[in-house]
Amino acid sequence: MKVLVIGGGAREHALCRSLSLDPDVTALHCAPGNAGIAEVAELHGVNALDGTAVAELAAGLAADLVVVGPEAPLVAGVADAVRERGIPVFGPSAEAAQLEGSKAFAKDVMAAAAVPTARSYVCTTPEEIDEALDAFGAPYVVKDDGLAAGKGVVVTEDVEAARAHALACERVVIEEFLDGPEVSLFAVTDGETVVPLQPAQDFKRALDGDAGPNTGGMGAYSPLPWADPQLVDEVMATVLQPTVDELRRRGTPFSGLLYAGLAITSRGVRVIEFNARFGDPETQVVLARLQTPLGGLLNAAATGNLAALPPLRWHDDAAVTVVIASHNYPDTPRTGDPIEGLAEVAGKDAPDAYVLHAGTRLDDSGAVLSAGGRVLSVTAVGADLTAARRRAYRAVDRIRLDGSQHRTDIAAKVADEAAQAPGA
């Protein structure tokens, strides 16, 4: 099977790494990719948002499967363009991808499917914004209706900050604050059958102790020792399957990766948001634990054959990812700085720890430079979260990037609690 992956971040590096380990994947390509992906896939300089160009590339490569990683190409209709060429593609249509592309659309689908979520208002005028903020009170949750690369959500006690963010959006969703821990649950679907993956938890705030601004994600871990063992079954029954069924009923079947961002509240599970693709950095830890070959799983979804797939197999190990970000992230990051220590990690920590590239590029001499806000995802596995954390941070300490930042507390609290639990 020849596979073409679209995208160039750490999520796509994680996908490419797992695909490269699948014995049925005989050729692996990525467009546009990054410096790390170049080690496992052949790169192609194609605009990921240009559906015609992506479809032409896939046809020229005689690709058997195209995997669209980021949300922007999906909302732009790249998967549609590939499907029109008769090539199997993992990723929803532009219409179905509105589940992520429009918060208001997602709320409408959830209401029709009786999916539990936060009460909300869709606002387009200053008057509507003020009424919604007053109705819910602090903490204020304000979401840009459209795509915002993980930075369109503001959660704040400051009503003026909430109002300013809302006014800066053309259309905004203001909703009630959901208490309780958050969980990310991915599901692979062909539009009818839904196959859940293992849950993960990510860390959105920039600084230790969940301080600082919201980011695209500074780290993640899986599994969740504290979660109810019935959580996945409950979310399948109340969230994932009803949503897929509702979209199929509307004539816009969702085929690809359905991501449910969940809050485990005092009143039960509630959906915070849907995404139409693998999340970053949760993908890094979920795929680190997946034992079933990834290519076959994604191809079954793309060809409508998920129901015939055997149950997924998982490693017992825990996984932790720590994101190394550029100076000044999540504001305008500094780029072009050399990254050192990657060879040390590969030589001393592999295979238990490895580096997935996010914002990197090669200079003319072949040196790896920073090229984005989130630069690297250092991922490690271990017998438990404590061991995985230790390996991840040991690898992080080997990497040198001037002005870089990372959180030091990824999975620390849950690892300590698991170690102190009776029978641990």
XYZ file of C-alpha atoms in Angstrom:
424
model
C 0.000 0.000 0.000
C 1.349 3.404 -1.071
C 0.311 6.114 1.370
C 0.395 9.911 1.034
C 0.065 11.977 4.225
C -0.934 15.643 3.961
C 0.472 18.066 6.547
C 3.717 19.018 8.201
C 3.391 19.019 11.978
C 4.104 16.669 14.866
C 0.729 14.999 14.353
C 1.737 14.128 10.797
C 5.167 12.975 11.968
C 3.436 10.657 14.455
C 1.178 9.359 11.688
C 4.107 8.858 9.334
C 6.166 7.123 12.011
C 3.376 4.654 12.746
C 2.656 4.117 9.054
C 6.353 3.458 8.414
C 6.186 0.634 10.963
C 3.213 -1.007 9.202
C 4.561 -3.893 7.079
C 1.745 -3.406 4.555
C 2.882 0.164 3.797
C 5.363 -0.255 0.962
C 5.869 3.429 0.107
C 5.287 6.524 2.243
C 5.016 10.100 0.999
C 4.208 13.368 2.769
C 3.344 16.862 1.555
C 4.773 19.207 2.611
C 6.274 17.397 5.647
C 9.123 18.674 7.801
C 12.722 17.878 8.685
C 11.796 14.915 10.874
C 9.219 13.419 8.527
C 11.896 13.432 5.813
C 13.610 10.589 7.688
C 10.671 8.206 7.160
C 8.839 9.539 4.082
C 9.558 11.143 0.725
C 8.556 14.819 0.844
C 6.705 16.766 -1.839
C 6.389 20.551 -2.025
C 2.635 20.797 -2.557
C 0.271 23.357 -1.045
C -1.764 21.302 1.439
C -4.792 23.588 0.934
C -4.905 23.077 -2.845
C -7.206 20.120 -3.405
C -6.487 19.903 -7.126
C -2.721 19.841 -6.539
C -3.028 17.239 -3.776
C -5.232 15.040 -5.961
C -2.780 15.366 -8.858
C 0.097 14.375 -6.596
C -1.816 11.381 -5.248
C -2.699 10.228 -8.746
C 0.860 10.716 -9.968
C 2.203 8.647 -7.095
C -0.471 5.971 -7.669
C -1.316 6.330 -3.981
C -3.590 3.671 -2.528
C -4.518 5.875 0.440
C -4.338 9.596 1.226
C -4.390 10.680 4.889
C -5.274 14.344 5.462
C -3.817 15.455 8.798
C -4.719 19.101 9.572
C -8.137 20.677 9.818
C -7.650 23.519 7.333
C -7.242 21.253 4.260
C -10.286 19.237 5.334
C -12.464 22.333 5.659
C -11.054 23.520 2.307
C -12.310 20.341 0.616
C -9.023 18.577 -0.055
C -10.505 15.172 0.827
C -13.348 15.811 -1.637
C -10.903 16.546 -4.461
C -9.010 13.312 -3.789
C -12.199 11.248 -3.610
C -13.327 12.666 -6.939
C -10.215 11.094 -8.465
C -11.299 7.712 -7.145
C -8.529 7.503 -4.527
C -9.402 6.313 -0.992
C -8.886 9.129 1.501
C -8.913 9.208 5.290
C -10.615 12.460 6.219
C -14.133 13.890 6.056
C -15.675 15.957 3.289
C -15.647 19.746 3.575
C -19.323 19.649 4.531
C -18.820 17.065 7.282
C -15.647 18.827 8.465
C -17.830 21.780 9.448
C -18.216 19.810 12.672
C -14.877 21.476 13.475
C -15.017 24.357 11.013
C -18.088 25.884 12.656
C -18.816 25.706 16.371
C -22.414 26.719 15.619
C -22.825 23.813 13.172
C -21.428 21.420 15.768
C -23.885 22.694 18.381
C -26.753 22.188 15.930
C -25.679 18.604 15.233
C -25.311 17.874 18.934
C -28.771 19.246 19.667
C -30.314 17.091 16.939
C -28.440 13.984 18.147
C -29.171 14.650 21.853
C -25.439 14.764 22.591
C -24.705 16.232 26.048
C -22.837 19.539 25.795
C -22.628 22.992 27.343
C -25.503 25.438 26.962
C -24.485 28.140 24.510
C -25.425 31.192 22.476
C -24.289 32.025 18.932
C -23.607 35.774 18.773
C -22.983 38.161 15.888
C -23.636 41.582 17.491
C -22.199 43.423 20.517
C -25.642 43.352 22.125
C -25.921 39.574 21.789
C -22.405 39.184 23.169
C -23.191 41.254 26.270
C -26.415 39.354 26.883
C -24.651 35.972 26.645
C -21.792 37.001 28.920
C -24.263 38.302 31.484
C -26.361 35.140 31.259
C -23.515 32.749 32.039
C -21.199 34.823 34.234
C -17.604 33.920 35.079
C -15.633 31.928 34.136
C -16.388 33.113 30.608
C -15.946 30.665 27.703
C -15.714 32.417 24.326
C -15.082 30.497 21.091
C -14.429 31.829 17.615
C -16.977 30.081 15.392
C -14.373 29.301 12.719
C -10.982 27.625 12.620
C -8.349 29.330 14.752
C -5.458 26.824 14.901
C -6.150 25.924 18.509
C -6.093 29.560 19.663
C -9.706 30.612 19.118
C -10.923 29.805 22.624
C -10.632 32.134 25.611
C -11.525 30.995 29.124
C -11.229 33.866 31.586
C -12.612 35.436 34.754
C -12.160 38.880 33.151
C -15.348 39.979 31.435
C -13.536 42.694 29.469
C -11.041 40.162 28.089
C -13.938 37.874 27.179
C -15.810 40.717 25.490
C -12.705 41.839 23.566
C -12.135 38.336 22.188
C -15.798 38.007 21.247
C -15.845 41.367 19.449
C -12.761 40.363 17.458
C -14.644 37.380 16.022
C -17.066 37.699 13.126
C -19.285 35.055 14.711
C -18.764 33.721 18.211
C -20.121 30.971 20.451
C -20.388 31.871 24.150
C -21.163 28.981 26.459
C -21.380 27.914 30.061
C -18.186 26.841 31.794
C -17.865 23.094 32.290
C -16.201 21.973 35.508
C -14.135 18.813 35.912
C -11.146 17.242 34.146
C -10.917 17.176 30.362
C -10.432 14.088 28.193
C -9.668 13.675 24.506
C -11.209 10.649 22.827
C -10.550 9.846 19.165
C -12.706 7.551 17.061
C -12.071 6.197 13.581
C -15.233 5.956 11.482
C -16.256 5.107 7.931
C -19.516 7.023 8.311
C -21.387 4.135 9.870
C -19.142 1.956 12.039
C -17.295 3.780 14.830
C -14.091 2.412 16.406
C -12.867 4.314 19.502
C -9.183 4.688 20.306
C -7.731 4.992 23.820
C -8.434 8.238 25.716
C -5.735 10.812 26.430
C -5.416 14.093 28.281
C -3.594 17.146 26.968
C -2.334 20.356 28.582
C -3.491 23.528 26.842
C -1.984 26.217 29.045
C 1.517 27.443 28.257
C 2.987 27.298 31.759
C 3.332 24.872 34.647
C 0.338 24.559 36.925
C -2.011 25.333 34.026
C -1.010 28.987 34.109
C -0.494 31.283 31.140
C -2.414 31.600 27.865
C -4.132 28.842 25.907
C -1.955 27.131 23.298
C -2.329 24.410 20.711
C -1.180 21.988 23.416
C 2.016 21.636 25.463
C 1.940 17.917 26.222
C -0.236 14.850 26.702
C -0.398 11.420 28.302
C -2.241 8.121 27.975
C -3.770 6.033 29.544
C -5.849 7.813 32.186
C -5.611 5.800 35.434
C -8.247 7.972 37.097
C -10.915 7.598 34.403
C -13.979 5.400 34.808
C -13.356 2.076 33.004
C -16.763 2.532 31.349
C -15.920 5.996 29.998
C -15.202 4.916 26.412
C -18.368 2.819 26.212
C -20.431 5.692 27.610
C -19.001 8.222 25.158
C -19.509 5.797 22.283
C -23.179 5.399 23.190
C -24.013 9.026 24.015
C -21.643 11.061 21.828
C -19.708 9.379 19.035
C -22.225 6.970 17.492
C -25.164 9.428 17.727
C -23.084 12.153 16.050
C -22.001 9.884 13.195
C -25.579 8.658 12.797
C -26.940 12.218 12.700
C -24.467 13.333 10.055
C -25.307 10.303 7.920
C -29.033 11.082 8.364
C -28.367 14.598 7.059
C -26.740 13.205 3.925
C -23.251 14.360 4.975
C -21.622 11.158 6.254
C -18.500 11.696 8.344
C -15.627 9.408 7.354
C -12.262 9.849 9.034
C -11.216 10.784 12.553
C -13.834 12.184 14.911
C -12.260 13.824 17.954
C -14.401 14.502 21.001
C -13.044 16.957 23.549
C -14.859 16.066 26.755
C -15.376 17.481 30.246
C -16.075 14.986 33.011
C -18.353 17.268 34.995
C -20.259 16.842 38.253
C -23.355 16.333 36.074
C -21.773 13.756 33.777
C -19.824 13.730 30.515
C -20.232 16.842 28.343
C -18.761 17.610 24.912
C -16.558 20.703 24.864
C -15.842 20.549 21.139
C -15.494 18.277 18.146
C -12.513 18.144 15.833
C -12.509 16.512 12.409
C -8.965 15.130 12.609
C -6.357 13.686 14.955
C -5.516 16.089 17.790
C -2.026 17.374 18.482
C -0.345 16.462 20.878
C -2.703 13.643 21.906
C -2.033 11.735 18.675
C 1.585 11.339 19.697
C 0.714 9.365 22.849
C -2.260 7.453 21.457
C -0.334 6.148 18.457
C 2.634 5.298 20.691
C 0.338 2.784 22.410
C -1.487 1.425 19.340
C -0.328 -2.083 18.447
C -2.690 -2.661 15.502
C -0.987 -1.564 12.235
C -2.160 1.965 11.462
C -2.308 1.680 7.673
C -4.865 -1.087 7.727
C -7.037 0.785 10.235
C -7.102 4.032 8.243
C -7.615 2.197 4.958
C -10.580 0.272 6.383
C -12.205 3.575 7.322
C -11.452 5.125 3.925
C -12.948 2.162 2.047
C -15.989 1.557 4.249
C -14.730 -1.701 5.718
C -14.354 -0.898 9.419
C -17.010 -3.392 10.466
C -14.814 -6.252 9.203
C -11.722 -5.067 11.094
C -10.644 -7.180 14.107
C -10.689 -5.434 17.514
C -7.828 -2.993 18.011
C -4.811 -4.159 20.017
C -2.972 -1.888 22.458
C 0.352 -1.943 24.273
C 0.085 -1.962 28.067
C 2.754 0.748 28.301
C 1.980 4.345 29.206
C 3.031 7.222 26.951
C 3.930 10.861 27.643
C 4.630 13.681 25.188
C 6.335 16.959 26.113
C 6.191 19.835 23.615
C 9.239 22.055 23.156
C 8.098 25.464 21.918
C 9.860 28.485 20.484
C 10.727 31.662 22.336
C 7.592 33.808 22.831
C 5.070 31.070 21.923
C 2.027 31.263 21.768
C 2.531 34.877 20.675
C 4.587 35.513 17.544
C 7.353 32.901 17.886
C 10.995 33.318 17.009
C 12.114 30.978 14.235
C 15.348 30.065 12.459
C 17.229 28.918 15.577
C 19.397 25.779 15.279
C 18.255 22.661 17.143
C 20.919 20.469 18.689
C 20.821 17.186 20.573
C 18.503 15.255 18.250
C 21.195 12.705 17.437
C 21.866 12.211 21.146
C 18.236 11.305 21.753
C 18.235 8.912 18.796
C 21.460 7.290 19.992
C 20.827 7.115 23.732
C 17.070 7.043 24.314
C 15.522 5.186 21.363
C 13.319 3.240 21.056
C 11.748 4.140 24.414
C 11.911 7.878 23.680
C 11.964 9.683 20.362
C 11.445 13.135 18.873
C 8.571 14.043 16.588
C 9.080 17.245 14.610
C 6.429 19.952 14.457
C 7.836 23.318 13.331
C 11.227 22.441 11.813
C 13.056 22.821 8.522
C 16.466 21.974 7.083
C 18.897 24.720 6.053
C 21.218 24.448 3.046
C 23.815 22.616 5.115
C 21.331 20.035 6.402
C 21.077 21.489 9.918
C 17.660 21.397 11.609
C 16.205 24.828 12.413
C 13.074 25.925 14.259
C 10.272 26.982 11.926
C 7.177 27.432 14.081
C 5.706 27.945 17.524
C 5.586 24.349 18.661
C 8.867 22.917 17.438
C 9.211 19.353 18.765
C 7.141 16.719 20.569
C 9.359 14.511 22.707
C 7.487 11.236 23.211
C 8.344 8.338 25.492
C 6.792 5.071 26.630
C 7.272 3.196 29.887
C 5.717 0.561 32.104
C 3.752 3.330 33.827
C 3.380 7.096 33.637
C 6.255 7.673 36.057
C 8.649 5.707 33.849
C 7.349 7.350 30.683
C 7.734 10.828 32.210
C 11.269 10.085 33.326
C 12.275 8.959 29.835
C 10.534 11.871 28.127
C 12.174 14.545 30.285
C 15.575 12.871 30.075
C 15.299 13.204 26.300
C 14.036 16.791 26.586
C 17.140 17.667 28.606
C 19.372 16.556 25.731
C 17.808 19.022 23.274
C 19.193 22.516 22.913
C 17.178 25.298 21.283
C 17.945 28.873 22.259
C 15.070 30.535 24.098
C 12.876 27.439 23.983
C 10.260 26.643 26.594
C 8.443 23.561 27.815
C 6.254 22.576 30.725
C 7.919 20.505 33.429
C 4.718 19.071 34.905
C 3.179 17.043 32.077
C 1.399 14.042 33.691
C 3.208 14.740 37.004
C 0.126 14.887 39.222
C -1.551 11.800 37.788
C 1.720 9.836 37.846
C 2.182 10.658 41.549
C -1.418 9.732 42.347
C -1.134 6.438 40.454
C 2.101 5.596 42.274
C 0.447 6.231 45.649
C -2.740 4.306 44.873
C -3.407 1.097 46.859
C -1.833 -1.868 45.133
C 0.516 0.279 43.062
